[in-house]
Amino acid sequence: MKIAVLGTGMVGQTIAENLSTAGNEVIMGTRDPSKTVSRTEPGSFGRPSFNDWKKANPNVQVKSYAEAAQQGELIVNATNGTATMQALEESGADNLNGKVILDIANPLDFSKGMPPTLTVCNTDSLGEQVQRKFPGAKVVKGLNTLTAPLMLNPGMLKEEGHHLFIAGNDEDAKQKVTELLKNFGWKEEQIIDLGDITNARGTEQLLPIWIRLMGKLGTPFFNFKIAK
Ligand SMILES: NC(=O)c1ccc[n+]([C@@H]2O[C@H](COP(=O)([O-])OP(=O)(O)OC[C@H]3O[C@@H](n4cnc5c(N)ncnc54)[C@H](OP(=O)(O)O)[C@@H]3O)[C@@H](O)[C@H]2O)c1
């Protein structure tokens, strides 16, 4: 399958590497492909530079947002939450029309330091903003409540039966995302479908507690487990 991964940070790299290794044609979207590929500064959290990462993942193509979105049959949004609307506008509504967008972005504003605040909350969410702006796309919010390595390796936690959440208006799109998540190693019973895209408010608003838990626990390798 041709998959566009919009975003070149830790999430974009982790997802692109996994999907490419699994045999998909992965086209990464970025503002300026040649500038991005020539980045030699180390990545965040001890990750290699983008240039080194790209050398280790020669099959992943790096293109403009518009080219990536045009070629992708499925779109993964792994752009910075404060820039998501801009990145998707650059991608082009025509290139997103009719396609599933797995939206992993969180609308976090770090401009005033830690902890960040949400740029949208309570009565709206980034997921809804994306769905409203691109009504022809099928937005599914998901994976935004987990650190990137855990998204693709739920078994890395000793504790079993932890959960992730999805939300979106289109049932078929949520089914496609569920299949993708199962390929990442998630079991169906770990995936909680909260309902329509307004439920992105709930999962994006988990980030203030997620960030505080990371500080308290001293690690990003944890997840929510819902007990009934
Ligand atoms: N890090 C995690 O473990 C984690 C977990 C869950 C959810 N998330 C969410 O996933 C998203 C990606 O996180 P990340 O840590 O991988 O990377 P990030 O640093 O939050 O975002 C990097 C991406 O945002 C793009 N970007 C930044 N400013 C832009 C602008 N003005 N216009 C267009 N694009 C712009 C960058 O474009 P260029 O490629 O052109 O530089 C890059 O592709 C975020 O929304 C984050 O909240 C992250």
mmCIF file of C-alpha atoms and ligand atoms in Angstrom:
data_model
loop_
_atom_site.group_PDB
_atom_site.id
_atom_site.type_symbol
_atom_site.label_atom_id
_atom_site.label_comp_id
_atom_site.label_asym_id
_atom_site.label_seq_id
_atom_site.Cartn_x
_atom_site.Cartn_y
_atom_site.Cartn_z
ATOM 1 C CA MET A 1 0.000 0.000 0.000
ATOM 2 C CA LYS A 2 1.166 3.583 -0.646
ATOM 3 C CA ILE A 3 1.156 5.490 2.630
ATOM 4 C CA ALA A 4 1.942 9.183 3.115
ATOM 5 C CA VAL A 5 3.476 9.971 6.480
ATOM 6 C CA LEU A 6 3.286 13.732 6.950
ATOM 7 C CA GLY A 7 5.924 14.757 9.474
ATOM 8 C CA THR A 8 9.621 14.013 9.878
ATOM 9 C CA GLY A 9 9.975 14.060 13.673
ATOM 10 C CA MET A 10 10.208 11.120 16.055
ATOM 11 C CA VAL A 11 6.652 9.955 15.292
ATOM 12 C CA GLY A 12 6.971 10.297 11.519
ATOM 13 C CA GLN A 13 10.275 8.425 11.515
ATOM 14 C CA THR A 14 9.057 5.630 13.785
ATOM 15 C CA ILE A 15 5.864 5.056 11.805
ATOM 16 C CA ALA A 16 7.557 5.399 8.391
ATOM 17 C CA GLU A 17 10.296 2.931 9.318
ATOM 18 C CA ASN A 18 7.786 0.337 10.532
ATOM 19 C CA LEU A 19 5.454 0.694 7.533
ATOM 20 C CA SER A 20 8.333 0.589 5.074
ATOM 21 C CA THR A 21 9.866 -2.499 6.719
ATOM 22 C CA ALA A 22 6.441 -4.150 6.496
ATOM 23 C CA GLY A 23 6.586 -3.712 2.709
ATOM 24 C CA ASN A 24 4.511 -0.579 2.171
ATOM 25 C CA GLU A 25 5.596 2.221 -0.157
ATOM 26 C CA VAL A 26 6.114 5.096 2.262
ATOM 27 C CA ILE A 27 6.288 8.708 1.154
ATOM 28 C CA MET A 28 7.199 11.120 3.915
ATOM 29 C CA GLY A 29 5.932 14.690 3.645
ATOM 30 C CA THR A 30 7.931 17.714 4.763
ATOM 31 C CA ARG A 31 8.147 21.465 4.008
ATOM 32 C CA ASP A 32 11.441 21.370 2.128
ATOM 33 C CA PRO A 33 12.611 17.836 1.217
ATOM 34 C CA SER A 34 16.232 18.678 0.330
ATOM 35 C CA LYS A 35 16.661 20.786 3.498
ATOM 36 C CA THR A 36 15.130 18.019 5.637
ATOM 37 C CA VAL A 37 17.332 15.286 4.150
ATOM 38 C CA SER A 38 20.458 17.386 4.712
ATOM 39 C CA ARG A 39 19.772 17.815 8.460
ATOM 40 C CA THR A 40 22.798 16.501 10.356
ATOM 41 C CA GLU A 41 21.961 17.800 13.842
ATOM 42 C CA PRO A 42 21.039 14.997 16.316
ATOM 43 C CA GLY A 43 17.346 14.221 16.669
ATOM 44 C CA SER A 44 15.442 14.553 19.954
ATOM 45 C CA PHE A 45 15.881 11.999 22.787
ATOM 46 C CA GLY A 46 19.239 10.769 21.459
ATOM 47 C CA ARG A 47 17.850 9.871 18.053
ATOM 48 C CA PRO A 48 20.108 10.036 14.974
ATOM 49 C CA SER A 49 20.024 13.021 12.652
ATOM 50 C CA PHE A 50 17.411 12.922 9.912
ATOM 51 C CA ASN A 51 20.231 12.500 7.403
ATOM 52 C CA ASP A 52 21.500 9.362 9.192
ATOM 53 C CA TRP A 53 17.954 8.061 9.675
ATOM 54 C CA LYS A 54 17.257 8.454 5.956
ATOM 55 C CA LYS A 55 20.452 6.562 5.077
ATOM 56 C CA ALA A 56 19.266 3.708 7.300
ATOM 57 C CA ASN A 57 15.841 3.788 5.606
ATOM 58 C CA PRO A 58 16.655 4.173 1.901
ATOM 59 C CA ASN A 59 13.240 2.944 0.750
ATOM 60 C CA VAL A 60 11.361 5.775 2.457
ATOM 61 C CA GLN A 61 10.855 8.619 -0.002
ATOM 62 C CA VAL A 62 10.990 12.208 1.274
ATOM 63 C CA LYS A 63 8.835 14.634 -0.692
ATOM 64 C CA SER A 64 6.833 17.827 -0.271
ATOM 65 C CA TYR A 65 3.609 17.624 1.712
ATOM 66 C CA ALA A 66 1.608 17.947 -1.525
ATOM 67 C CA GLU A 67 3.526 15.218 -3.392
ATOM 68 C CA ALA A 68 3.338 12.844 -0.435
ATOM 69 C CA ALA A 69 -0.390 13.426 0.059
ATOM 70 C CA GLN A 70 -1.057 13.079 -3.647
ATOM 71 C CA GLN A 71 0.676 9.680 -3.782
ATOM 72 C CA GLY A 72 -0.532 8.262 -0.469
ATOM 73 C CA GLU A 73 -3.662 6.099 -0.439
ATOM 74 C CA LEU A 74 -3.713 6.515 3.327
ATOM 75 C CA ILE A 75 -2.411 9.581 5.161
ATOM 76 C CA VAL A 76 -0.760 9.641 8.577
ATOM 77 C CA ASN A 77 -0.622 13.084 10.169
ATOM 78 C CA ALA A 78 2.490 13.239 12.362
ATOM 79 C CA THR A 79 3.075 16.974 12.135
ATOM 80 C CA ASN A 80 3.498 19.345 15.050
ATOM 81 C CA GLY A 81 0.014 20.113 16.370
ATOM 82 C CA THR A 82 0.468 23.871 16.125
ATOM 83 C CA ALA A 83 1.394 23.459 12.431
ATOM 84 C CA THR A 84 -1.007 20.691 11.397
ATOM 85 C CA MET A 85 -3.493 22.971 9.644
ATOM 86 C CA GLN A 86 -0.680 24.646 7.706
ATOM 87 C CA ALA A 87 0.870 21.291 6.766
ATOM 88 C CA LEU A 88 -2.479 19.913 5.577
ATOM 89 C CA GLU A 89 -3.225 23.075 3.617
ATOM 90 C CA GLU A 90 0.160 22.649 1.925
ATOM 91 C CA SER A 91 -0.807 19.012 1.271
ATOM 92 C CA GLY A 92 -3.836 20.250 -0.670
ATOM 93 C CA ALA A 93 -7.523 19.434 -0.135
ATOM 94 C CA ASP A 94 -7.712 17.624 -3.485
ATOM 95 C CA ASN A 95 -4.924 15.269 -2.402
ATOM 96 C CA LEU A 96 -6.729 14.465 0.855
ATOM 97 C CA ASN A 97 -10.219 14.028 -0.596
ATOM 98 C CA GLY A 98 -11.734 10.597 0.022
ATOM 99 C CA LYS A 99 -8.696 9.398 1.991
ATOM 100 C CA VAL A 100 -8.356 8.189 5.563
ATOM 101 C CA ILE A 101 -6.218 10.516 7.698
ATOM 102 C CA LEU A 102 -4.867 8.872 10.837
ATOM 103 C CA ASP A 103 -4.362 11.990 12.946
ATOM 104 C CA ILE A 104 -1.734 11.492 15.664
ATOM 105 C CA ALA A 105 -1.054 15.188 16.295
ATOM 106 C CA ASN A 106 -1.637 16.890 19.633
ATOM 107 C CA PRO A 107 -2.366 20.616 19.813
ATOM 108 C CA LEU A 108 0.362 21.349 22.364
ATOM 109 C CA ASP A 109 1.838 24.804 22.819
ATOM 110 C CA PHE A 110 5.323 24.637 24.383
ATOM 111 C CA SER A 111 6.034 28.344 23.745
ATOM 112 C CA LYS A 112 5.765 29.201 27.457
ATOM 113 C CA GLY A 113 7.767 26.172 28.604
ATOM 114 C CA MET A 114 6.664 23.096 30.526
ATOM 115 C CA PRO A 115 4.018 21.963 30.980
ATOM 116 C CA PRO A 116 2.549 22.882 27.601
ATOM 117 C CA THR A 117 -1.029 24.089 27.184
ATOM 118 C CA LEU A 118 -3.608 22.959 24.640
ATOM 119 C CA THR A 119 -4.243 25.415 21.800
ATOM 120 C CA VAL A 120 -7.782 24.047 21.437
ATOM 121 C CA CYS A 121 -9.888 22.191 24.025
ATOM 122 C CA ASN A 122 -13.252 21.758 25.785
ATOM 123 C CA THR A 123 -15.629 22.615 22.960
ATOM 124 C CA ASP A 124 -13.384 21.748 20.010
ATOM 125 C CA SER A 125 -10.278 19.724 19.123
ATOM 126 C CA LEU A 126 -7.566 19.569 16.494
ATOM 127 C CA GLY A 127 -9.133 16.406 15.082
ATOM 128 C CA GLU A 128 -12.428 18.246 14.554
ATOM 129 C CA GLN A 129 -10.670 21.260 13.051
ATOM 130 C CA VAL A 130 -9.007 18.981 10.517
ATOM 131 C CA GLN A 131 -12.290 17.213 9.714
ATOM 132 C CA ARG A 132 -14.125 20.553 9.276
ATOM 133 C CA LYS A 133 -11.409 22.049 7.087
ATOM 134 C CA PHE A 134 -11.175 18.905 4.916
ATOM 135 C CA PRO A 135 -14.736 17.491 4.824
ATOM 136 C CA GLY A 136 -13.826 15.149 1.964
ATOM 137 C CA ALA A 137 -11.234 13.357 4.121
ATOM 138 C CA LYS A 138 -12.042 10.699 6.714
ATOM 139 C CA VAL A 139 -10.239 11.736 9.882
ATOM 140 C CA VAL A 140 -9.543 9.148 12.558
ATOM 141 C CA LYS A 141 -7.866 10.402 15.719
ATOM 142 C CA GLY A 142 -5.610 7.754 17.167
ATOM 143 C CA LEU A 143 -2.240 6.833 18.720
ATOM 144 C CA ASN A 144 -1.894 10.364 20.146
ATOM 145 C CA THR A 145 -1.839 9.185 23.776
ATOM 146 C CA LEU A 146 1.317 7.042 23.506
ATOM 147 C CA THR A 147 5.005 7.678 23.048
ATOM 148 C CA ALA A 148 6.159 6.863 19.517
ATOM 149 C CA PRO A 149 8.042 3.552 20.124
ATOM 150 C CA LEU A 150 5.066 2.187 22.071
ATOM 151 C CA MET A 151 2.668 2.953 19.198
ATOM 152 C CA LEU A 152 4.313 0.182 17.201
ATOM 153 C CA ASN A 153 5.280 -2.136 19.997
ATOM 154 C CA PRO A 154 2.547 -2.410 22.633
ATOM 155 C CA GLY A 155 4.271 -5.546 23.970
ATOM 156 C CA MET A 156 7.188 -3.478 25.247
ATOM 157 C CA LEU A 157 5.205 -2.832 28.457
ATOM 158 C CA LYS A 158 5.327 -5.717 30.947
ATOM 159 C CA GLU A 159 1.744 -4.987 31.974
ATOM 160 C CA GLU A 160 -0.800 -6.389 29.506
ATOM 161 C CA GLY A 161 -4.247 -5.172 28.529
ATOM 162 C CA HIS A 162 -3.482 -1.462 28.266
ATOM 163 C CA HIS A 163 -5.567 0.625 25.892
ATOM 164 C CA LEU A 164 -5.583 3.127 23.084
ATOM 165 C CA PHE A 165 -8.440 5.194 21.733
ATOM 166 C CA ILE A 166 -9.775 6.009 18.304
ATOM 167 C CA ALA A 167 -12.432 8.530 17.245
ATOM 168 C CA GLY A 168 -13.853 9.427 13.855
ATOM 169 C CA ASN A 169 -17.081 9.872 11.907
ATOM 170 C CA ASP A 170 -16.526 7.187 9.270
ATOM 171 C CA GLU A 171 -16.939 3.566 10.376
ATOM 172 C CA ASP A 172 -15.075 2.146 7.390
ATOM 173 C CA ALA A 173 -12.136 4.504 8.027
ATOM 174 C CA LYS A 174 -12.004 3.418 11.673
ATOM 175 C CA GLN A 175 -12.012 -0.211 10.535
ATOM 176 C CA LYS A 176 -9.052 0.476 8.217
ATOM 177 C CA VAL A 177 -7.171 2.183 11.052
ATOM 178 C CA THR A 178 -8.002 -0.723 13.369
ATOM 179 C CA GLU A 179 -6.458 -3.149 10.845
ATOM 180 C CA LEU A 180 -3.336 -0.966 10.700
ATOM 181 C CA LEU A 181 -3.139 -0.912 14.498
ATOM 182 C CA LYS A 182 -3.494 -4.697 14.600
ATOM 183 C CA ASN A 183 -0.551 -4.906 12.198
ATOM 184 C CA PHE A 184 1.376 -2.765 14.710
ATOM 185 C CA GLY A 185 0.684 -5.444 17.338
ATOM 186 C CA TRP A 186 -2.446 -4.122 19.067
ATOM 187 C CA LYS A 187 -5.231 -6.564 19.895
ATOM 188 C CA GLU A 188 -8.785 -5.572 18.991
ATOM 189 C CA GLU A 189 -9.777 -5.550 22.693
ATOM 190 C CA GLN A 190 -7.088 -2.969 23.435
ATOM 191 C CA ILE A 191 -8.613 -0.489 20.987
ATOM 192 C CA ILE A 192 -11.481 1.591 22.378
ATOM 193 C CA ASP A 193 -13.609 3.285 19.723
ATOM 194 C CA LEU A 194 -14.980 6.354 21.502
ATOM 195 C CA GLY A 195 -17.326 7.302 18.664
ATOM 196 C CA ASP A 196 -17.367 10.313 16.356
ATOM 197 C CA ILE A 197 -14.586 12.842 15.862
ATOM 198 C CA THR A 198 -15.847 15.133 18.671
ATOM 199 C CA ASN A 199 -14.337 12.499 20.971
ATOM 200 C CA ALA A 200 -10.889 13.715 19.886
ATOM 201 C CA ARG A 201 -11.520 16.366 22.573
ATOM 202 C CA GLY A 202 -11.253 13.610 25.160
ATOM 203 C CA THR A 203 -8.060 12.013 23.887
ATOM 204 C CA GLU A 204 -6.263 15.290 23.151
ATOM 205 C CA GLN A 205 -7.198 16.454 26.656
ATOM 206 C CA LEU A 206 -5.427 13.396 28.079
ATOM 207 C CA LEU A 207 -2.137 15.075 27.191
ATOM 208 C CA PRO A 208 -1.969 17.388 30.232
ATOM 209 C CA ILE A 209 -2.126 14.331 32.538
ATOM 210 C CA TRP A 210 0.113 12.271 30.202
ATOM 211 C CA ILE A 211 2.856 14.907 30.397
ATOM 212 C CA ARG A 212 2.603 15.155 34.178
ATOM 213 C CA LEU A 213 2.762 11.364 34.478
ATOM 214 C CA MET A 214 5.886 11.313 32.330
ATOM 215 C CA GLY A 215 7.482 13.811 34.742
ATOM 216 C CA LYS A 216 6.407 11.835 37.799
ATOM 217 C CA LEU A 217 7.359 8.396 36.437
ATOM 218 C CA GLY A 218 10.561 9.632 34.777
ATOM 219 C CA THR A 219 9.804 7.737 31.550
ATOM 220 C CA PRO A 220 7.506 8.021 28.511
ATOM 221 C CA PHE A 221 7.088 4.237 28.447
ATOM 222 C CA PHE A 222 3.712 3.840 30.105
ATOM 223 C CA ASN A 223 0.107 3.738 28.968
ATOM 224 C CA PHE A 224 -3.462 4.047 30.196
ATOM 225 C CA LYS A 225 -5.300 0.886 31.214
ATOM 226 C CA ILE A 226 -9.031 1.269 31.660
ATOM 227 C CA ALA A 227 -10.559 -0.800 34.477
ATOM 228 C CA LYS A 228 -14.299 -1.347 34.668
HETATM 229 N N1 LIG B 1 6.763 12.391 20.144
HETATM 230 C C1 LIG B 1 5.862 11.487 20.526
HETATM 231 O O1 LIG B 1 6.207 10.415 21.050
HETATM 232 C C2 LIG B 1 4.397 11.751 20.281
HETATM 233 C C3 LIG B 1 3.436 10.901 20.810
HETATM 234 C C4 LIG B 1 2.071 11.101 20.518
HETATM 235 C C5 LIG B 1 1.705 12.154 19.702
HETATM 236 N N2 LIG B 1 2.657 13.002 19.222
HETATM 237 C C6 LIG B 1 2.254 14.081 18.323
HETATM 238 O O2 LIG B 1 2.725 13.728 17.019
HETATM 239 C C7 LIG B 1 3.102 14.902 16.297
HETATM 240 C C8 LIG B 1 4.556 14.765 15.826
HETATM 241 O O3 LIG B 1 5.408 14.758 16.929
HETATM 242 P P1 LIG B 1 6.996 14.636 16.740
HETATM 243 O O4 LIG B 1 7.568 14.671 18.105
HETATM 244 O O5 LIG B 1 7.311 13.508 15.855
HETATM 245 O O6 LIG B 1 7.418 15.906 15.895
HETATM 246 P P2 LIG B 1 7.193 17.488 16.024
HETATM 247 O O7 LIG B 1 8.505 18.107 16.283
HETATM 248 O O8 LIG B 1 6.075 17.795 16.957
HETATM 249 O O9 LIG B 1 6.708 17.838 14.532
HETATM 250 C C9 LIG B 1 7.603 17.769 13.480
HETATM 251 C C10 LIG B 1 6.908 17.984 12.174
HETATM 252 O O10 LIG B 1 6.089 19.174 12.197
HETATM 253 C C11 LIG B 1 6.364 19.897 10.986
HETATM 254 N N3 LIG B 1 6.177 21.360 11.154
HETATM 255 C C12 LIG B 1 6.635 22.135 12.165
HETATM 256 N N4 LIG B 1 6.306 23.436 11.911
HETATM 257 C C13 LIG B 1 5.664 23.452 10.720
HETATM 258 C C14 LIG B 1 5.070 24.471 9.916
HETATM 259 N N5 LIG B 1 5.086 25.758 10.306
HETATM 260 N N6 LIG B 1 4.463 24.127 8.766
HETATM 261 C C15 LIG B 1 4.418 22.840 8.362
HETATM 262 N N7 LIG B 1 4.972 21.822 9.064
HETATM 263 C C16 LIG B 1 5.581 22.126 10.218
HETATM 264 C C17 LIG B 1 7.831 19.626 10.712
HETATM 265 O O11 LIG B 1 8.049 19.912 9.349
HETATM 266 P P3 LIG B 1 9.480 19.709 8.638
HETATM 267 O O12 LIG B 1 9.564 18.253 8.300
HETATM 268 O O13 LIG B 1 9.368 20.555 7.433
HETATM 269 O O14 LIG B 1 10.513 20.151 9.610
HETATM 270 C C18 LIG B 1 7.942 18.165 11.056
HETATM 271 O O15 LIG B 1 7.594 17.357 9.956
HETATM 272 C C19 LIG B 1 2.872 16.072 17.247
HETATM 273 O O16 LIG B 1 1.632 16.653 16.970
HETATM 274 C C20 LIG B 1 2.875 15.430 18.630
HETATM 275 O O17 LIG B 1 2.084 16.151 19.571
HETATM 276 C C21 LIG B 1 3.987 12.834 19.499
#
